[in-house]
Amino acid sequence: MNLTLKVWRQKNIQDKGQFVTYQAKDIADDMSFLEMLDIVNDDLTRKGEDPVYFDHDCREGICGMCSLVINGRPHGPEYGTTTCQLHMRSFHDGQTIVIEPWRAAAFPVLKDLAVDRTSFERIQQAGGYVNVNTGGVPDANAIAIPKRIADEAFESATCIGCGACVAACKNASAMLFVSAKISQFALVPQGQTERYERAQSMVDQMDAEGFGNCTNTGACEAECPVGIKMTNIARMNREYYTAKLFREEDVHN
Ligand code: SF4
Ligand code: FES
């Protein structure tokens, strides 16, 4: 198939940026979206032009690096799919595809389609870990956890940190991401020792990075490629207010 691409080009963080139109020719249905961009970049390189800069790593849907807004939707038109797992059979011959970077003040554009997501790393560093020695991996039946709780913790832990939830949200809220990272520890025994301090520290860092607030539109859940649920946000709010209202002394002693 042949496609018209309107691609966001931006030289650096200071540049205003603009859309540039390219033609993608002889694209096969079974190519991934990133392979299609590879072909466009090969053409640009052959012509001596600067290739389109975009983030990617695993190309298997697990690392969270790929990050394109495709025709207005983070990771494109398919539900539960990262950009690297999106295939060109989701588009049709002659279609125009608009490709933009994540748009959020806390994710400044570095170049073209790549944004700076180190704000997520700073939130993780604020508390997204267990700071005590929890020993070796216990036998599965040594710590009795109801299966429903174990499943919820596992589902929260599948967040790949891509930032599509922020890009989808009209407020650029990072609450789905942060709540998943808090929930994966809040639900299991190993995460209890720093439970309330973790919630306070990570939420405070999230606010300091300039992410917006949640107004329950649900866009984050709809666009999350791994299906993280908004129930995590409700849990994060409970963790945060419990720490603020009832455990302040414990947290700071
Ligand atoms: S919650 Fe979903 S959309 Fe947000 S960073 Fe995690 S995987 Fe990506
Ligand atoms: S490149 Fe790793 S999730 Fe897409």
CSV table of C-alpha atoms and ligand atoms in Angstrom, one decimal:
chain,number,residue,atom,x,y,z
A,1,MET,CA,0.0,0.0,0.0
A,2,ASN,CA,1.0,3.6,-0.5
A,3,LEU,CA,0.5,6.2,2.3
A,4,THR,CA,0.8,9.9,3.0
A,5,LEU,CA,2.5,10.7,6.3
A,6,LYS,CA,2.3,14.0,8.1
A,7,VAL,CA,5.2,13.7,10.6
A,8,TRP,CA,6.1,16.1,13.4
A,9,ARG,CA,9.6,17.3,12.8
A,10,GLN,CA,11.4,19.3,15.5
A,11,LYS,CA,15.2,19.9,15.6
A,12,ASN,CA,15.6,20.2,19.3
A,13,ILE,CA,13.8,21.2,22.6
A,14,GLN,CA,13.9,24.9,21.7
A,15,ASP,CA,12.6,24.5,18.1
A,16,LYS,CA,8.9,25.3,17.5
A,17,GLY,CA,8.5,22.3,15.2
A,18,GLN,CA,6.2,21.6,12.3
A,19,PHE,CA,4.5,18.9,10.3
A,20,VAL,CA,6.3,17.6,7.2
A,21,THR,CA,4.6,15.5,4.6
A,22,TYR,CA,6.3,12.3,3.3
A,23,GLN,CA,5.2,9.4,1.0
A,24,ALA,CA,5.5,5.8,2.3
A,25,LYS,CA,5.5,3.6,-0.8
A,26,ASP,CA,5.1,-0.2,-1.2
A,27,ILE,CA,4.3,-0.9,2.4
A,28,ALA,CA,3.3,-4.5,3.2
A,29,ASP,CA,0.3,-5.3,5.4
A,30,ASP,CA,2.4,-7.4,7.8
A,31,MET,CA,5.0,-4.7,8.4
A,32,SER,CA,4.9,-3.1,11.9
A,33,PHE,CA,4.4,0.6,12.1
A,34,LEU,CA,8.0,1.1,13.1
A,35,GLU,CA,9.2,-1.0,10.1
A,36,MET,CA,7.2,1.3,7.9
A,37,LEU,CA,9.0,4.3,9.5
A,38,ASP,CA,12.3,2.5,8.9
A,39,ILE,CA,11.6,2.4,5.2
A,40,VAL,CA,10.8,6.1,5.2
A,41,ASN,CA,14.0,6.8,7.0
A,42,ASP,CA,16.0,4.6,4.5
A,43,ASP,CA,14.6,6.8,1.7
A,44,LEU,CA,15.5,10.0,3.6
A,45,THR,CA,19.0,8.8,4.3
A,46,ARG,CA,19.6,7.8,0.7
A,47,LYS,CA,18.6,11.4,-0.3
A,48,GLY,CA,21.0,12.8,2.3
A,49,GLU,CA,18.2,14.1,4.5
A,50,ASP,CA,17.9,13.8,8.3
A,51,PRO,CA,15.9,10.7,9.2
A,52,VAL,CA,12.9,10.9,11.5
A,53,TYR,CA,13.9,10.4,15.1
A,54,PHE,CA,11.7,8.1,17.2
A,55,ASP,CA,12.1,6.1,20.3
A,56,HIS,CA,12.1,2.3,20.3
A,57,ASP,CA,13.9,-0.6,21.8
A,58,CYS,CA,12.4,-4.1,22.3
A,59,ARG,CA,9.8,-3.9,19.4
A,60,GLU,CA,8.0,-6.6,21.4
A,61,GLY,CA,5.6,-4.5,23.5
A,62,ILE,CA,7.5,-4.9,26.7
A,63,CYS,CA,10.0,-2.1,27.2
A,64,GLY,CA,7.7,0.9,26.9
A,65,MET,CA,10.0,3.0,24.7
A,66,CYS,CA,7.9,3.4,21.6
A,67,SER,CA,5.7,6.4,21.9
A,68,LEU,CA,3.8,7.8,18.9
A,69,VAL,CA,0.5,9.6,18.7
A,70,ILE,CA,-1.0,8.1,15.5
A,71,ASN,CA,-4.0,9.9,14.0
A,72,GLY,CA,-4.7,11.4,17.4
A,73,ARG,CA,-4.4,8.2,19.5
A,74,PRO,CA,-1.4,7.2,21.6
A,75,HIS,CA,0.0,3.9,20.1
A,76,GLY,CA,-2.5,4.2,17.2
A,77,PRO,CA,-6.0,2.8,16.5
A,78,GLU,CA,-5.8,-0.8,18.0
A,79,TYR,CA,-6.8,-1.4,21.6
A,80,GLY,CA,-4.2,-2.9,23.9
A,81,THR,CA,-1.3,-2.5,21.4
A,82,THR,CA,2.0,-0.6,21.6
A,83,THR,CA,3.2,1.3,18.5
A,84,CYS,CA,5.8,-1.4,17.8
A,85,GLN,CA,3.2,-4.1,17.8
A,86,LEU,CA,0.8,-2.2,15.6
A,87,HIS,CA,0.7,-3.6,12.0
A,88,MET,CA,0.1,-1.8,8.8
A,89,ARG,CA,-2.9,-4.0,8.1
A,90,SER,CA,-4.7,-1.6,10.5
A,91,PHE,CA,-4.5,1.1,7.7
A,92,HIS,CA,-5.6,1.2,4.1
A,93,ASP,CA,-4.0,2.1,0.8
A,94,GLY,CA,-4.1,5.8,0.1
A,95,GLN,CA,-4.6,6.7,3.8
A,96,THR,CA,-3.1,9.9,5.3
A,97,ILE,CA,-1.5,9.2,8.7
A,98,VAL,CA,-0.7,12.0,11.2
A,99,ILE,CA,2.3,11.1,13.5
A,100,GLU,CA,3.1,13.2,16.6
A,101,PRO,CA,5.1,12.8,19.8
A,102,TRP,CA,3.5,12.5,23.2
A,103,ARG,CA,2.2,16.0,24.1
A,104,ALA,CA,2.6,17.0,27.8
A,105,ALA,CA,4.6,19.8,29.5
A,106,ALA,CA,6.3,17.1,31.7
A,107,PHE,CA,7.4,15.3,28.5
A,108,PRO,CA,9.3,17.9,26.5
A,109,VAL,CA,10.1,17.0,22.9
A,110,LEU,CA,13.8,16.2,22.5
A,111,LYS,CA,13.7,15.7,18.7
A,112,ASP,CA,11.0,14.9,16.2
A,113,LEU,CA,8.9,12.1,17.8
A,114,ALA,CA,11.1,11.4,20.8
A,115,VAL,CA,10.2,13.0,24.2
A,116,ASP,CA,12.0,13.2,27.5
A,117,ARG,CA,10.3,10.8,30.0
A,118,THR,CA,12.9,11.1,32.7
A,119,SER,CA,10.1,12.6,34.9
A,120,PHE,CA,8.8,9.0,35.2
A,121,GLU,CA,12.2,7.9,36.3
A,122,ARG,CA,12.3,10.5,39.0
A,123,ILE,CA,8.9,9.5,40.3
A,124,GLN,CA,10.1,5.9,40.4
A,125,GLN,CA,13.3,7.0,42.3
A,126,ALA,CA,11.1,8.8,44.8
A,127,GLY,CA,9.7,5.5,46.1
A,128,GLY,CA,9.0,2.9,43.5
A,129,TYR,CA,11.2,0.2,45.2
A,130,VAL,CA,11.4,-1.9,48.3
A,131,ASN,CA,14.3,-0.6,50.4
A,132,VAL,CA,14.7,-3.5,52.8
A,133,ASN,CA,16.1,-7.0,52.3
A,134,THR,CA,13.2,-9.2,51.6
A,135,GLY,CA,15.4,-12.4,51.4
A,136,GLY,CA,15.3,-14.9,48.6
A,137,VAL,CA,12.3,-15.8,46.6
A,138,PRO,CA,9.9,-17.6,48.9
A,139,ASP,CA,8.1,-20.8,47.9
A,140,ALA,CA,4.8,-19.9,46.2
A,141,ASN,CA,2.8,-21.2,49.1
A,142,ALA,CA,5.0,-19.8,51.9
A,143,ILE,CA,3.2,-16.4,52.1
A,144,ALA,CA,-0.5,-16.9,51.8
A,145,ILE,CA,-2.0,-14.2,49.6
A,146,PRO,CA,-5.5,-14.5,48.2
A,147,LYS,CA,-5.2,-15.3,44.5
A,148,ARG,CA,-7.4,-12.3,43.6
A,149,ILE,CA,-5.0,-10.0,45.4
A,150,ALA,CA,-1.9,-11.6,43.8
A,151,ASP,CA,-3.5,-11.3,40.4
A,152,GLU,CA,-4.3,-7.6,41.0
A,153,ALA,CA,-0.7,-6.9,42.1
A,154,PHE,CA,0.6,-8.7,39.0
A,155,GLU,CA,-1.7,-6.8,36.7
A,156,SER,CA,-0.5,-3.5,38.3
A,157,ALA,CA,3.1,-4.6,37.8
A,158,THR,CA,2.6,-5.1,34.0
A,159,CYS,CA,2.8,-1.3,33.5
A,160,ILE,CA,5.6,-0.7,31.0
A,161,GLY,CA,6.0,3.0,31.8
A,162,CYS,CA,5.3,4.1,28.2
A,163,GLY,CA,3.4,7.3,29.1
A,164,ALA,CA,0.5,6.8,26.8
A,165,CYS,CA,-1.8,7.5,29.7
A,166,VAL,CA,-0.3,10.9,30.0
A,167,ALA,CA,-0.5,11.6,26.3
A,168,ALA,CA,-4.2,10.5,26.2
A,169,CYS,CA,-5.3,12.6,29.2
A,170,LYS,CA,-6.5,16.2,28.5
A,171,ASN,CA,-4.9,17.1,31.8
A,172,ALA,CA,-1.7,15.3,31.1
A,173,SER,CA,-2.2,13.4,34.3
A,174,ALA,CA,0.3,10.6,35.3
A,175,MET,CA,-2.0,9.1,37.9
A,176,LEU,CA,-2.5,5.8,36.0
A,177,PHE,CA,1.2,5.2,35.8
A,178,VAL,CA,2.0,6.3,39.4
A,179,SER,CA,-1.0,4.3,40.8
A,180,ALA,CA,0.1,1.2,39.1
A,181,LYS,CA,3.6,1.5,40.5
A,182,ILE,CA,2.2,2.2,44.0
A,183,SER,CA,-0.3,-0.7,43.8
A,184,GLN,CA,2.1,-3.4,42.8
A,185,PHE,CA,3.8,-2.9,46.2
A,186,ALA,CA,0.8,-1.9,48.3
A,187,LEU,CA,-1.0,-5.2,47.6
A,188,VAL,CA,1.8,-7.6,48.6
A,189,PRO,CA,3.5,-8.2,52.0
A,190,GLN,CA,7.0,-7.2,50.8
A,191,GLY,CA,5.8,-3.7,50.1
A,192,GLN,CA,4.3,-3.0,53.5
A,193,THR,CA,7.2,-1.5,55.4
A,194,GLU,CA,7.4,1.7,53.3
A,195,ARG,CA,3.8,1.6,52.1
A,196,TYR,CA,2.6,5.1,53.2
A,197,GLU,CA,6.0,6.9,52.7
A,198,ARG,CA,6.0,5.5,49.2
A,199,ALA,CA,2.6,6.9,48.3
A,200,GLN,CA,3.5,10.3,49.7
A,201,SER,CA,6.9,10.5,48.0
A,202,MET,CA,5.7,9.4,44.6
A,203,VAL,CA,2.6,11.6,44.5
A,204,ASP,CA,4.7,14.6,45.7
A,205,GLN,CA,7.2,14.0,42.9
A,206,MET,CA,4.5,13.5,40.4
A,207,ASP,CA,3.1,16.9,41.3
A,208,ALA,CA,6.5,18.5,41.3
A,209,GLU,CA,7.1,17.3,37.7
A,210,GLY,CA,4.1,19.2,36.5
A,211,PHE,CA,1.6,16.5,35.6
A,212,GLY,CA,-2.0,17.4,35.8
A,213,ASN,CA,-4.8,16.0,38.0
A,214,CYS,CA,-7.2,13.2,37.3
A,215,THR,CA,-10.8,14.2,36.4
A,216,ASN,CA,-12.0,10.7,35.8
A,217,THR,CA,-12.4,10.9,32.0
A,218,GLY,CA,-11.0,7.4,31.6
A,219,ALA,CA,-8.9,8.2,28.5
A,220,CYS,CA,-5.8,6.8,30.2
A,221,GLU,CA,-7.4,3.3,30.8
A,222,ALA,CA,-8.8,3.3,27.2
A,223,GLU,CA,-5.4,3.9,25.6
A,224,CYS,CA,-3.1,1.9,28.0
A,225,PRO,CA,-1.5,-0.8,25.9
A,226,VAL,CA,-1.5,-3.3,28.8
A,227,GLY,CA,-4.9,-2.6,30.2
A,228,ILE,CA,-4.0,-0.9,33.6
A,229,LYS,CA,-7.3,-0.2,35.3
A,230,MET,CA,-8.4,3.1,36.9
A,231,THR,CA,-9.1,1.2,40.1
A,232,ASN,CA,-5.4,1.6,40.7
A,233,ILE,CA,-6.0,5.4,40.9
A,234,ALA,CA,-8.7,4.9,43.6
A,235,ARG,CA,-6.2,2.7,45.6
A,236,MET,CA,-3.4,5.3,45.2
A,237,ASN,CA,-5.7,8.1,46.5
A,238,ARG,CA,-6.6,5.9,49.5
A,239,GLU,CA,-2.9,5.2,50.2
A,240,TYR,CA,-2.1,8.9,49.9
A,241,TYR,CA,-4.8,10.1,52.2
A,242,THR,CA,-4.3,7.4,54.7
A,243,ALA,CA,-0.6,8.5,54.9
A,244,LYS,CA,-1.5,12.2,55.1
A,245,LEU,CA,-4.3,12.0,57.6
A,246,PHE,CA,-3.6,9.1,59.8
A,247,ARG,CA,0.0,8.0,59.5
A,248,GLU,CA,1.9,11.3,59.2
A,249,GLU,CA,4.0,10.6,62.4
A,250,ASP,CA,4.9,7.1,61.2
A,251,VAL,CA,5.9,8.4,57.8
A,252,HIS,CA,8.3,11.0,59.1
A,253,ASN,CA,9.8,9.1,62.1
B,1,SF4,S1,-0.3,2.9,32.9
B,1,SF4,FE1,-0.4,2.0,30.8
B,1,SF4,S2,-0.3,3.8,29.5
B,1,SF4,FE2,0.4,4.4,31.5
B,1,SF4,S3,2.7,4.2,31.5
B,1,SF4,FE3,1.8,2.3,32.3
B,1,SF4,S4,1.6,0.9,30.5
B,1,SF4,FE4,1.8,3.0,29.7
B,2,FES,S1,9.7,-0.8,21.4
B,2,FES,FE1,9.5,-1.8,23.4
B,2,FES,S2,7.4,-1.6,23.8
B,2,FES,FE2,7.5,-0.8,21.8
